[in-house]
Amino acid sequence: DIVFGDWSSDVCSSDLYSFEPDYSRKINVLNFYIIEDSLWTISDIVYIGLDDLPEDLKYGIEAKKSNLINTPFSENNILSDVNRIYSYLADEGYYYLYYKTPTITIDTLFYKDSVTIEFVTGKRQKISYFNFVDSSRGQQIIGYDMVSRQLEFEMGDWYSYSKLNRTEYNLISLGTFERVLIDTSGVFHPITDSTLSYVATLEYRKQQEYGISFFTNRTIIDNFWNAGIEASYFHRNVFGAAQVFNPFARIAINNVSEAFEDWNKAQFEILAGINFSQPLIWTIDKAKVGGSAQLFISQKTINRDFKINTVSLPVRFPIKFPSWTYFNSASVDFSFERQAPQDFDNALQTAMKRAKNLKDSLEVQRMFWLYGNLDEFIKLEKPVLTSSLLGLSILGDTRDNPFSPTNGYFAAITVDGTNPITMPIKSLAGVASFLRLQFTHYWFWSLSPRSVFAAKVRAGHIFWFDRNKSYVPFERQFFAGGANSVRGWPSRRLRFDNKYFSEFQTDEVYNFGQDFIGNGSILEGSFELRYKLPRFSKLGNDLSEIISQLGITYFVDWGNAFQWLILVDENGDYIYNYSLEDYVKGMAIAAGLGLRYETPVGPFRIDFAWRIYDPAAINDKFIFTRPNAFNGVQFHIGLGHAF
């Protein structure tokens, strides 16, 4: 054991530590005694070596300083100021910059410290030349125009440490290089007393791959876990400018955790298509704009009785902003789609067989109203497209790890809906008519080397226009409940519809509608405390390594989905309009704990959740008054954290 303790009166001033056996536990104990003494404050901080800098840089340095005079002495606070000044000057041309260990002069009478820091700046440098050396390893070389456009500076600019780092990141993000090494070199051009010449060595990775393999991925906001088998061909530099060409065919289960809960709800998808992307098309000021397109055909099983065939061409223009901005990327998305229910009339008749009476038969017809509008539009208009959508997403991501973050945040604001450009042409605009707004924000704080506190909030709303003649695609509807939502409820089974539940006479019909039709609004959030187990070296390397990958999570989820898209009358109006009080009272709350095991693509997790507050319950809404409440545990399995 190692024990740190306060100064004790029975310890001699020369005894700063003791080392003695503990016979009862059969261990040796090393005790350190720390003398805190009196609190000292900072009287002044003097910076040497900065007087000859240009006036604009002096103003910049003053802005980097904190007001530490007369504050308690703190080495961390002093070094934070020093490092901010160092980083600032390192981005303003001072390549040879360094600072010496701070000198501290003490005033023992008044318990004051005077701190002196000496900077050695060297002569200010400009970047005069930047060359590229290709280590191709037999691969096709990217053209000079593309790699040079990844530079964050121009020849003749002042040396900047951060701009060189961003240049290295830009080159790596092309996806064609195994490694990028940037360093000064006088091989091609001389280095002078005021200029620097750089060389970037580009080590190429294998560009072509093909084969059949199992795959797994996750959606960016809903965090759904998808898995399946895929055959694909991949070329990372097909036309010599880092373009990606990727034809593929796959069979997948979308939202695997939902299939674990109820196999009848599994969303199977058979899909074949081609991906093509160009990492950089335009540079607008400091923003870099790329482009990608995917042409595919698919058949998706939404419900065991209902399938949708889709031919789609999503076109995406990703935009990268400077890394220091809160929202550091964005994308403009166009989606051109022809979507058609497979054998709609037969699916409707199959669903009607579940109805036990006339009332339920009418409700089944109401459920199919949404997709009936789509089916009727196709039969009557024979359009080229059934939806033409335009979307804008703004993203901010500072997470230190995309799979298991310990610090940072992820933020997303998305707006998507009917494309106004194609609206005048009915055969291109299609029958989808809506505008969807969505906001998502995750926060992560490291509490200790093994514990993290995380929080999430998500809100979304769909403005559905001309409801009795149009539709909202299934992928754009909101669903609550499940492994990545409020975990006290099964996937798709949480919504605030208790005003309408009594309309159904048959549970089977009601449950069918829950799986089949989503909602127009969602509001939900979560709090998680994530703890990773320490490494127990006494158990041996293999076992201690396994244990160190295990973790425990405690969580509280809240939220609900509103405005069930079934609830539309013959005039296209919602049957019920929710008040602010309904939204407040409709917040479901669940809590639970989970087990985690870290993998290279995120933790494999098992969660157990209980309903703390159930707004749909007629009686005993709270768990504390509910008989046998702790027996109603909801089980979830997934890959990756819930957010």
XYZ file of C-alpha atoms in Angstrom:
643
model
C 0.000 0.000 0.000
C 1.011 3.628 -0.549
C -0.681 6.114 1.781
C -0.630 9.931 1.560
C -1.504 11.687 4.806
C -1.490 15.023 6.591
C 1.371 16.090 8.813
C 1.076 14.466 12.225
C 2.467 15.875 15.455
C 4.009 12.560 16.397
C 6.151 12.514 13.245
C 9.521 14.214 13.434
C 10.070 17.013 10.869
C 12.849 14.969 9.310
C 10.590 11.957 8.872
C 8.891 12.783 5.582
C 8.022 9.141 5.010
C 7.903 5.822 6.815
C 8.075 2.254 5.582
C 6.808 -0.451 7.905
C 5.077 -3.837 7.813
C 1.400 -4.450 8.496
C 1.469 -7.905 10.068
C -2.298 -8.329 10.149
C -2.605 -7.967 6.365
C 0.879 -9.313 5.603
C 1.874 -6.310 3.498
C 4.386 -3.468 3.665
C 3.044 0.087 3.927
C 4.856 3.144 2.552
C 3.547 6.373 4.175
C 4.296 9.844 2.787
C 3.712 12.888 5.007
C 2.923 16.079 3.082
C 3.569 19.449 4.719
C 1.117 21.965 3.237
C 2.481 24.985 5.180
C 1.053 28.472 4.485
C -0.782 29.650 1.373
C 1.445 31.684 -0.967
C 0.168 34.096 -3.623
C 1.614 35.463 -6.867
C 2.930 39.019 -6.618
C 3.917 39.429 -10.276
C 4.742 37.521 -13.458
C 7.517 38.803 -15.710
C 7.950 37.644 -19.332
C 11.429 38.126 -20.826
C 12.242 37.971 -24.533
C 8.928 39.307 -25.905
C 9.693 43.040 -25.968
C 11.007 43.097 -29.553
C 7.925 41.465 -31.095
C 5.666 43.430 -33.475
C 2.988 45.503 -31.733
C 0.085 43.408 -33.079
C 1.625 40.266 -31.597
C 2.109 41.991 -28.256
C -1.615 42.758 -28.149
C -2.343 39.139 -29.020
C -0.107 37.922 -26.199
C -1.845 40.164 -23.658
C -5.165 38.588 -24.648
C -3.758 35.139 -23.857
C -2.777 36.023 -20.291
C -4.964 35.355 -17.277
C -5.147 37.694 -14.293
C -3.096 35.636 -11.846
C -1.738 38.476 -9.711
C -2.704 38.069 -6.016
C -4.157 34.615 -6.680
C -2.884 31.483 -4.918
C 0.266 30.119 -6.521
C -0.625 27.399 -9.035
C 1.904 25.827 -11.334
C -0.888 24.586 -13.624
C -2.380 28.077 -14.048
C 1.023 29.610 -14.818
C 1.894 26.911 -17.354
C -1.534 27.269 -18.978
C -0.767 30.928 -19.689
C 2.730 30.087 -20.917
C 1.451 27.369 -23.253
C -1.241 29.657 -24.674
C 1.408 32.261 -25.484
C 3.669 29.562 -26.927
C 0.888 28.187 -29.181
C -0.009 31.691 -30.333
C 3.559 32.552 -31.346
C 4.072 29.105 -32.908
C 1.219 29.999 -35.275
C 2.710 33.412 -36.078
C 6.005 32.362 -37.651
C 8.265 31.489 -34.712
C 9.520 28.051 -35.673
C 12.566 28.106 -33.348
C 10.529 29.242 -30.346
C 11.068 27.764 -26.888
C 10.855 28.889 -23.260
C 13.035 28.158 -20.268
C 11.939 26.690 -16.972
C 10.172 29.460 -14.985
C 12.204 31.038 -12.183
C 10.412 31.676 -8.885
C 11.613 34.291 -6.381
C 10.013 33.995 -2.955
C 9.204 36.647 -0.363
C 9.222 34.762 2.961
C 7.945 37.761 4.893
C 4.694 38.269 2.979
C 4.420 34.766 1.486
C 4.598 36.097 -2.067
C 6.015 34.515 -5.241
C 7.464 36.398 -8.197
C 7.567 34.354 -11.397
C 9.920 35.021 -14.333
C 9.536 33.211 -17.665
C 12.088 33.677 -20.439
C 11.055 33.071 -24.057
C 13.608 32.578 -26.822
C 11.737 33.338 -30.043
C 14.396 33.167 -32.710
C 13.891 34.876 -36.051
C 10.419 34.858 -37.574
C 10.084 32.356 -40.449
C 8.022 32.139 -43.627
C 7.208 28.994 -45.601
C 8.866 29.424 -48.990
C 8.425 25.978 -50.587
C 6.347 22.856 -50.017
C 7.134 19.664 -51.936
C 5.535 16.232 -52.087
C 7.355 12.907 -52.281
C 5.269 9.863 -53.250
C 5.977 6.492 -51.712
C 3.438 4.789 -53.968
C 4.200 1.114 -53.235
C 2.922 0.273 -56.698
C -0.344 2.222 -56.316
C -1.753 4.879 -58.643
C -0.475 8.346 -57.655
C -2.814 11.221 -56.805
C -2.326 14.278 -59.009
C -0.411 17.286 -57.699
C -3.428 19.587 -58.001
C -5.444 17.509 -55.525
C -2.739 17.126 -52.866
C -1.680 20.784 -53.111
C -5.279 21.887 -52.497
C -5.074 20.232 -49.074
C -2.602 22.889 -47.882
C -3.957 25.271 -45.244
C -1.515 28.034 -46.230
C 0.097 29.625 -49.257
C 3.782 30.019 -50.080
C 5.088 33.121 -48.349
C 2.777 32.808 -45.319
C 4.237 32.851 -41.839
C 5.062 29.447 -40.395
C 2.097 28.030 -38.438
C 2.256 24.862 -36.378
C -1.532 24.370 -36.351
C -1.879 24.940 -40.114
C 0.755 22.271 -40.769
C -1.184 19.879 -38.510
C -4.438 20.633 -40.337
C -2.672 20.058 -43.659
C -1.528 16.646 -42.449
C -5.107 15.866 -41.345
C -6.507 16.950 -44.735
C -4.109 14.644 -46.579
C -4.866 11.670 -44.321
C -8.625 12.254 -44.658
C -8.375 11.672 -48.429
C -8.295 7.989 -47.456
C -5.534 7.101 -49.927
C -2.503 7.350 -47.652
C -1.324 4.978 -44.972
C 0.828 7.689 -43.422
C 1.779 11.319 -44.066
C 5.073 12.716 -42.751
C 5.656 16.496 -42.963
C 9.043 17.954 -42.024
C 11.535 20.644 -42.990
C 14.036 19.678 -45.684
C 16.643 21.427 -47.777
C 16.845 18.656 -50.396
C 14.732 20.430 -53.041
C 15.013 24.055 -51.894
C 17.348 25.717 -49.384
C 16.381 26.703 -45.854
C 17.536 30.248 -45.060
C 17.717 32.276 -41.863
C 14.157 33.562 -42.506
C 12.481 30.891 -44.664
C 11.582 27.235 -44.302
C 11.224 24.580 -46.976
C 8.949 21.598 -46.285
C 8.543 18.130 -47.741
C 5.503 15.889 -47.256
C 6.197 12.177 -47.710
C 3.011 10.397 -48.801
C 2.950 6.672 -48.062
C 0.165 5.085 -50.129
C -2.142 2.375 -48.887
C -3.612 -0.428 -50.956
C -6.200 1.165 -53.222
C -8.199 -1.791 -54.524
C -10.046 -4.316 -52.400
C -12.819 -6.778 -53.131
C -14.447 -9.705 -51.431
C -17.375 -10.984 -49.398
C -17.535 -10.190 -45.708
C -19.763 -9.599 -42.733
C -20.245 -5.923 -41.917
C -21.607 -3.788 -39.119
C -22.252 -0.042 -38.930
C -24.201 2.543 -36.978
C -26.341 5.510 -38.040
C -24.965 8.900 -37.044
C -27.880 10.295 -34.978
C -30.224 7.400 -34.125
C -27.169 5.213 -33.421
C -28.949 2.142 -34.824
C -26.779 -0.940 -35.112
C -27.013 -2.509 -38.578
C -25.330 -5.746 -39.630
C -25.297 -8.206 -42.497
C -23.219 -9.725 -45.288
C -21.801 -7.743 -48.193
C -20.011 -8.355 -51.481
C -18.114 -5.322 -52.715
C -15.334 -3.880 -54.835
C -13.480 -0.822 -53.539
C -11.147 1.575 -55.375
C -9.828 4.580 -53.424
C -8.263 6.468 -56.342
C -10.102 5.446 -59.455
C -9.433 8.589 -61.557
C -6.232 9.835 -59.923
C -7.791 12.464 -57.624
C -8.707 10.312 -54.570
C -12.163 9.478 -55.958
C -13.779 6.431 -54.348
C -15.635 3.938 -56.547
C -17.505 1.220 -54.666
C -20.107 -1.127 -56.238
C -21.705 -3.410 -53.652
C -24.524 -5.796 -52.826
C -25.685 -6.612 -49.318
C -28.271 -8.339 -47.208
C -28.754 -6.552 -43.901
C -30.776 -6.363 -40.726
C -31.358 -2.713 -39.869
C -31.515 -1.895 -36.153
C -30.243 -5.261 -34.923
C -31.185 -4.552 -31.298
C -34.835 -4.248 -32.353
C -34.659 -7.693 -33.977
C -33.274 -9.124 -30.715
C -36.323 -7.776 -28.885
C -38.876 -9.183 -31.337
C -37.891 -11.116 -34.452
C -41.233 -10.239 -36.091
C -40.131 -6.589 -36.067
C -36.809 -7.255 -37.844
C -36.232 -4.891 -40.777
C -34.563 -6.922 -43.507
C -33.096 -5.133 -46.497
C -31.718 -6.473 -49.772
C -29.698 -3.783 -51.491
C -27.387 -3.334 -54.495
C -25.746 -0.126 -55.585
C -22.731 2.007 -56.412
C -21.011 4.585 -54.211
C -18.913 7.347 -55.730
C -17.252 10.179 -53.827
C -14.887 13.051 -54.565
C -13.244 14.369 -51.356
C -12.721 17.923 -52.641
C -14.583 19.828 -55.344
C -14.491 23.475 -54.234
C -12.775 25.585 -51.615
C -14.912 28.470 -50.353
C -12.839 30.734 -48.119
C -11.609 28.247 -45.466
C -14.398 25.707 -46.035
C -13.674 22.625 -48.154
C -16.576 21.133 -50.125
C -16.575 17.544 -51.334
C -19.230 15.440 -53.016
C -20.635 11.913 -52.996
C -23.444 10.027 -54.700
C -24.979 6.608 -54.244
C -27.280 4.924 -56.724
C -29.013 1.865 -55.298
C -32.077 -0.336 -55.487
C -33.436 -2.061 -52.417
C -36.297 -3.988 -50.909
C -36.948 -3.299 -47.248
C -39.198 -5.281 -44.922
C -40.796 -2.677 -42.644
C -43.281 -5.136 -41.211
C -43.760 -8.852 -41.763
C -46.723 -8.017 -44.020
C -45.358 -4.894 -45.647
C -42.368 -4.336 -47.937
C -41.170 -1.257 -49.811
C -39.118 -1.269 -53.018
C -36.827 1.708 -53.518
C -34.652 3.136 -56.264
C -32.686 6.032 -54.804
C -29.986 8.505 -55.747
C -28.762 10.458 -52.714
C -26.201 13.134 -53.570
C -24.218 14.682 -50.746
C -21.879 17.660 -50.573
C -19.887 17.528 -47.305
C -18.292 20.749 -46.097
C -15.386 20.962 -43.644
C -15.072 24.113 -41.538
C -11.973 25.145 -39.548
C -11.526 22.838 -36.562
C -11.816 25.642 -33.981
C -15.452 26.450 -34.856
C -18.260 25.024 -32.701
C -19.897 23.430 -35.745
C -16.918 22.104 -37.712
C -18.657 20.416 -40.643
C -21.858 20.512 -42.652
C -23.482 18.825 -45.604
C -26.027 19.676 -48.253
C -28.006 16.585 -49.283
C -30.222 15.921 -52.297
C -32.241 12.715 -52.399
C -34.034 11.589 -55.552
C -36.180 8.565 -54.845
C -38.806 6.304 -56.315
C -40.403 4.306 -53.533
C -43.292 1.884 -53.988
C -45.086 -0.496 -51.610
C -44.819 -4.086 -52.807
C -48.257 -5.575 -53.548
C -49.989 -2.916 -51.457
C -53.526 -4.291 -51.821
C -52.507 -7.749 -50.611
C -50.646 -6.266 -47.620
C -53.773 -4.296 -46.706
C -55.990 -7.385 -46.921
C -53.565 -9.399 -44.782
C -53.623 -6.682 -42.132
C -57.439 -6.497 -42.287
C -57.627 -10.142 -41.208
C -56.300 -9.070 -37.808
C -59.353 -6.895 -37.242
C -62.060 -8.579 -35.152
C -64.797 -6.042 -35.824
C -65.815 -3.120 -38.024
C -64.162 -0.556 -35.762
C -60.763 -2.198 -36.030
C -61.202 -2.585 -39.788
C -61.551 1.183 -40.056
C -58.458 1.670 -37.924
C -56.415 -0.658 -40.169
C -57.476 1.399 -43.177
C -56.375 4.518 -41.320
C -52.965 2.930 -40.716
C -52.523 2.285 -44.435
C -53.694 5.781 -45.335
C -50.153 7.151 -45.241
C -48.781 4.564 -47.688
C -52.073 4.385 -49.556
C -51.450 7.956 -50.692
C -48.114 6.795 -52.090
C -49.610 3.736 -53.826
C -52.449 5.740 -55.372
C -50.059 8.433 -56.616
C -47.939 5.823 -58.406
C -50.940 4.172 -60.042
C -52.508 7.440 -61.229
C -49.510 9.632 -62.075
C -46.881 7.022 -63.037
C -44.189 9.472 -61.875
C -40.436 9.383 -62.411
C -39.881 10.039 -58.689
C -42.061 9.700 -55.611
C -39.953 12.100 -53.542
C -37.339 14.735 -54.194
C -35.808 15.911 -50.940
C -33.344 18.585 -49.903
C -31.507 18.562 -46.591
C -28.988 20.631 -44.679
C -26.993 19.306 -41.716
C -24.612 21.256 -39.504
C -22.365 19.159 -37.264
C -19.977 19.839 -34.422
C -17.785 17.024 -33.150
C -14.966 17.352 -30.613
C -15.182 13.827 -29.158
C -11.782 12.360 -28.342
C -13.007 8.951 -29.530
C -15.976 8.376 -31.863
C -16.789 4.986 -30.302
C -16.085 5.471 -26.585
C -15.671 9.204 -25.946
C -14.438 10.498 -22.605
C -14.435 14.231 -23.409
C -15.992 16.603 -25.909
C -19.365 16.961 -27.561
C -21.329 16.000 -30.656
C -23.965 18.408 -31.975
C -26.204 18.175 -35.034
C -28.881 20.424 -36.493
C -30.654 18.962 -39.508
C -33.364 20.321 -41.759
C -34.767 18.194 -44.566
C -37.929 17.927 -46.582
C -39.526 18.475 -49.961
C -37.126 20.042 -52.459
C -38.555 23.449 -53.514
C -36.560 23.354 -56.764
C -38.507 20.368 -58.148
C -41.937 21.291 -56.708
C -43.302 22.773 -59.992
C -42.700 19.456 -61.817
C -45.055 16.906 -60.286
C -43.425 13.835 -61.847
C -40.123 14.851 -60.225
C -41.393 16.384 -56.974
C -43.338 13.247 -56.067
C -45.953 12.875 -53.366
C -43.817 13.365 -50.238
C -44.673 16.762 -48.758
C -43.090 17.639 -45.423
C -40.418 19.602 -43.588
C -38.483 17.914 -40.767
C -36.411 19.701 -38.125
C -34.118 17.837 -35.755
C -31.653 18.853 -33.050
C -29.270 16.450 -31.282
C -26.568 17.173 -28.734
C -24.311 14.826 -26.737
C -21.909 15.937 -23.973
C -19.077 13.932 -22.399
C -17.079 14.780 -19.260
C -14.220 12.716 -17.852
C -14.618 12.404 -14.068
C -11.556 10.213 -13.552
C -9.301 7.987 -15.687
C -11.996 5.291 -15.561
C -15.308 7.169 -15.274
C -17.265 9.377 -17.680
C -20.507 11.318 -17.287
C -22.511 11.654 -20.511
C -25.724 13.482 -21.383
C -27.979 13.593 -24.439
C -30.907 15.653 -25.656
C -32.777 15.117 -28.913
C -35.774 16.972 -30.304
C -37.501 16.733 -33.656
C -40.690 17.767 -35.416
C -42.246 17.043 -38.808
C -44.439 19.618 -40.529
C -46.602 17.362 -42.716
C -48.344 19.256 -45.535
C -51.492 18.174 -47.396
C -51.776 15.168 -45.067
C -54.691 13.432 -46.748
C -52.890 13.310 -50.129
C -49.180 12.998 -49.308
C -46.854 10.847 -47.221
C -43.705 10.973 -45.113
C -41.072 8.294 -45.972
C -40.657 5.665 -43.276
C -36.979 6.586 -42.745
C -37.976 10.188 -41.896
C -40.578 9.319 -39.250
C -39.792 9.437 -35.512
C -39.939 6.378 -33.250
C -39.289 6.245 -29.486
C -38.336 3.393 -27.212
C -35.615 0.825 -27.711
C -31.894 0.363 -27.153
C -30.933 3.909 -28.234
C -33.952 5.785 -26.910
C -35.934 5.483 -23.652
C -34.791 1.999 -22.691
C -37.693 1.120 -20.400
C -39.811 0.405 -23.500
C -39.338 -1.888 -26.521
C -38.333 -0.351 -29.820
C -41.119 1.666 -31.554
C -43.524 1.021 -28.650
C -43.310 4.358 -26.814
C -45.618 7.205 -27.801
C -48.020 9.520 -26.005
C -51.259 8.232 -27.461
C -53.324 7.334 -24.393
C -56.077 9.640 -25.668
C -56.456 7.385 -28.665
C -55.660 3.908 -27.364
C -59.290 3.237 -26.407
C -60.263 3.503 -30.086
C -58.735 0.074 -30.726
C -60.677 -3.053 -29.907
C -57.863 -5.528 -30.641
C -54.339 -5.390 -29.190
C -52.930 -7.113 -32.280
C -54.219 -4.324 -34.513
C -52.835 -1.663 -32.166
C -49.413 -3.326 -31.982
C -49.334 -3.634 -35.768
C -49.919 0.095 -36.050
C -47.159 0.862 -33.549
C -44.573 -0.963 -35.659
C -45.922 0.297 -38.947
C -46.366 4.061 -38.541
C -44.079 6.560 -36.814
C -44.652 9.933 -35.189
C -44.465 13.593 -36.078
C -42.582 14.795 -32.981
C -40.005 13.482 -30.547
C -38.354 14.818 -27.399
C -35.957 12.659 -25.404
C -32.737 12.685 -23.429
C -30.427 10.593 -21.269
C -27.894 10.785 -18.460
C -25.231 8.098 -18.125
C -22.442 7.395 -15.664
C -19.942 5.079 -17.361
C -17.318 3.282 -15.294
C -14.568 1.090 -16.699
C -13.079 -1.601 -14.472
C -9.395 -1.302 -13.515
C -6.703 -3.708 -14.550
C -6.122 -6.336 -11.833
C -2.520 -7.315 -12.558
C -2.551 -9.984 -9.844
C -4.937 -12.057 -11.970
C -2.408 -12.505 -14.780
C -2.010 -10.657 -18.071
C -4.747 -12.433 -20.057
C -7.503 -12.276 -17.457
C -6.614 -8.772 -16.287
C -6.713 -7.557 -19.919
C -10.219 -8.984 -20.361
C -11.440 -7.442 -17.105
C -9.959 -4.050 -18.027
C -12.238 -3.985 -21.112
C -15.361 -4.449 -18.990
C -17.499 -1.557 -17.834
C -20.669 -0.739 -15.915
C -23.146 1.987 -16.869
C -25.907 3.583 -14.809
C -28.454 5.562 -16.801
C -31.656 7.579 -16.679
C -33.657 8.079 -19.895
C -36.603 10.391 -20.444
C -38.790 11.403 -23.371
C -41.627 10.388 -25.655
C -42.930 10.564 -29.217
C -46.019 12.612 -30.072
C -48.436 13.157 -32.955
C -48.798 9.603 -34.189
C -49.074 9.885 -37.964
C -52.079 7.537 -37.904
C -54.129 10.209 -36.175
C -55.290 12.102 -39.250
C -58.957 12.507 -40.164
C -60.587 12.713 -43.583
C -59.862 16.465 -43.746
C -56.155 15.949 -43.215
C -56.192 17.323 -39.673
C -54.709 15.691 -36.582
C -57.452 14.158 -34.446
C -55.779 15.432 -31.283
C -53.679 18.549 -30.746
C -51.371 18.379 -27.762
C -51.064 21.192 -25.255
C -47.870 22.176 -23.443
C -49.235 20.339 -20.394
C -49.597 17.166 -22.471
C -45.944 17.356 -23.506
C -44.851 17.749 -19.890
C -47.099 15.007 -18.523
C -46.199 12.767 -21.445
C -42.507 12.498 -20.534
C -41.745 8.841 -19.813
C -38.831 8.105 -17.459
C -36.753 4.938 -17.254
C -33.624 4.015 -15.346
C -31.314 1.043 -15.286
C -27.835 -0.334 -15.542
C -25.773 -1.941 -18.255
C -22.702 -4.045 -18.874
C -20.094 -3.094 -21.466
C -17.220 -4.885 -23.192
C -14.950 -2.748 -25.355
C -14.349 -3.797 -28.987
C -12.480 -1.932 -31.780
C -15.817 -0.553 -33.083
C -17.302 0.391 -29.732
C -18.568 -1.484 -26.693
C -20.809 -4.502 -26.963
C -23.530 -3.737 -24.433
C -26.364 -5.291 -22.495
C -28.824 -2.943 -20.758
C -31.527 -3.613 -18.191
C -34.108 -0.841 -17.682
C -37.170 -0.256 -15.507
C -40.043 2.168 -16.075
C -39.847 4.838 -13.379
C -42.753 6.895 -14.722
C -45.199 5.567 -17.322
C -47.499 8.329 -18.653
C -49.661 5.787 -20.513
C -50.542 3.816 -17.368
C -54.091 4.353 -16.149
C -53.105 3.756 -12.507
C -49.817 3.640 -10.611
C -47.844 5.704 -13.080
C -44.832 5.804 -10.735
C -42.764 2.731 -9.959
C -43.029 3.414 -6.227
C -46.779 2.693 -6.151
C -46.752 -0.060 -8.767
C -47.103 -3.651 -7.481
C -44.204 -5.906 -8.563
C -42.765 -2.988 -10.513
C -39.203 -4.297 -10.445
C -40.303 -7.440 -12.256
C -41.031 -5.445 -15.411
C -37.450 -5.206 -16.625
C -36.779 -4.343 -20.273
C -33.711 -5.994 -21.825
C -31.656 -4.512 -24.687
C -28.549 -5.572 -26.569
C -26.457 -3.404 -28.867
C -23.097 -2.439 -30.332
C -21.786 0.944 -29.260
C -23.020 3.220 -26.514
C -26.630 4.399 -26.619
C -25.185 7.775 -27.670
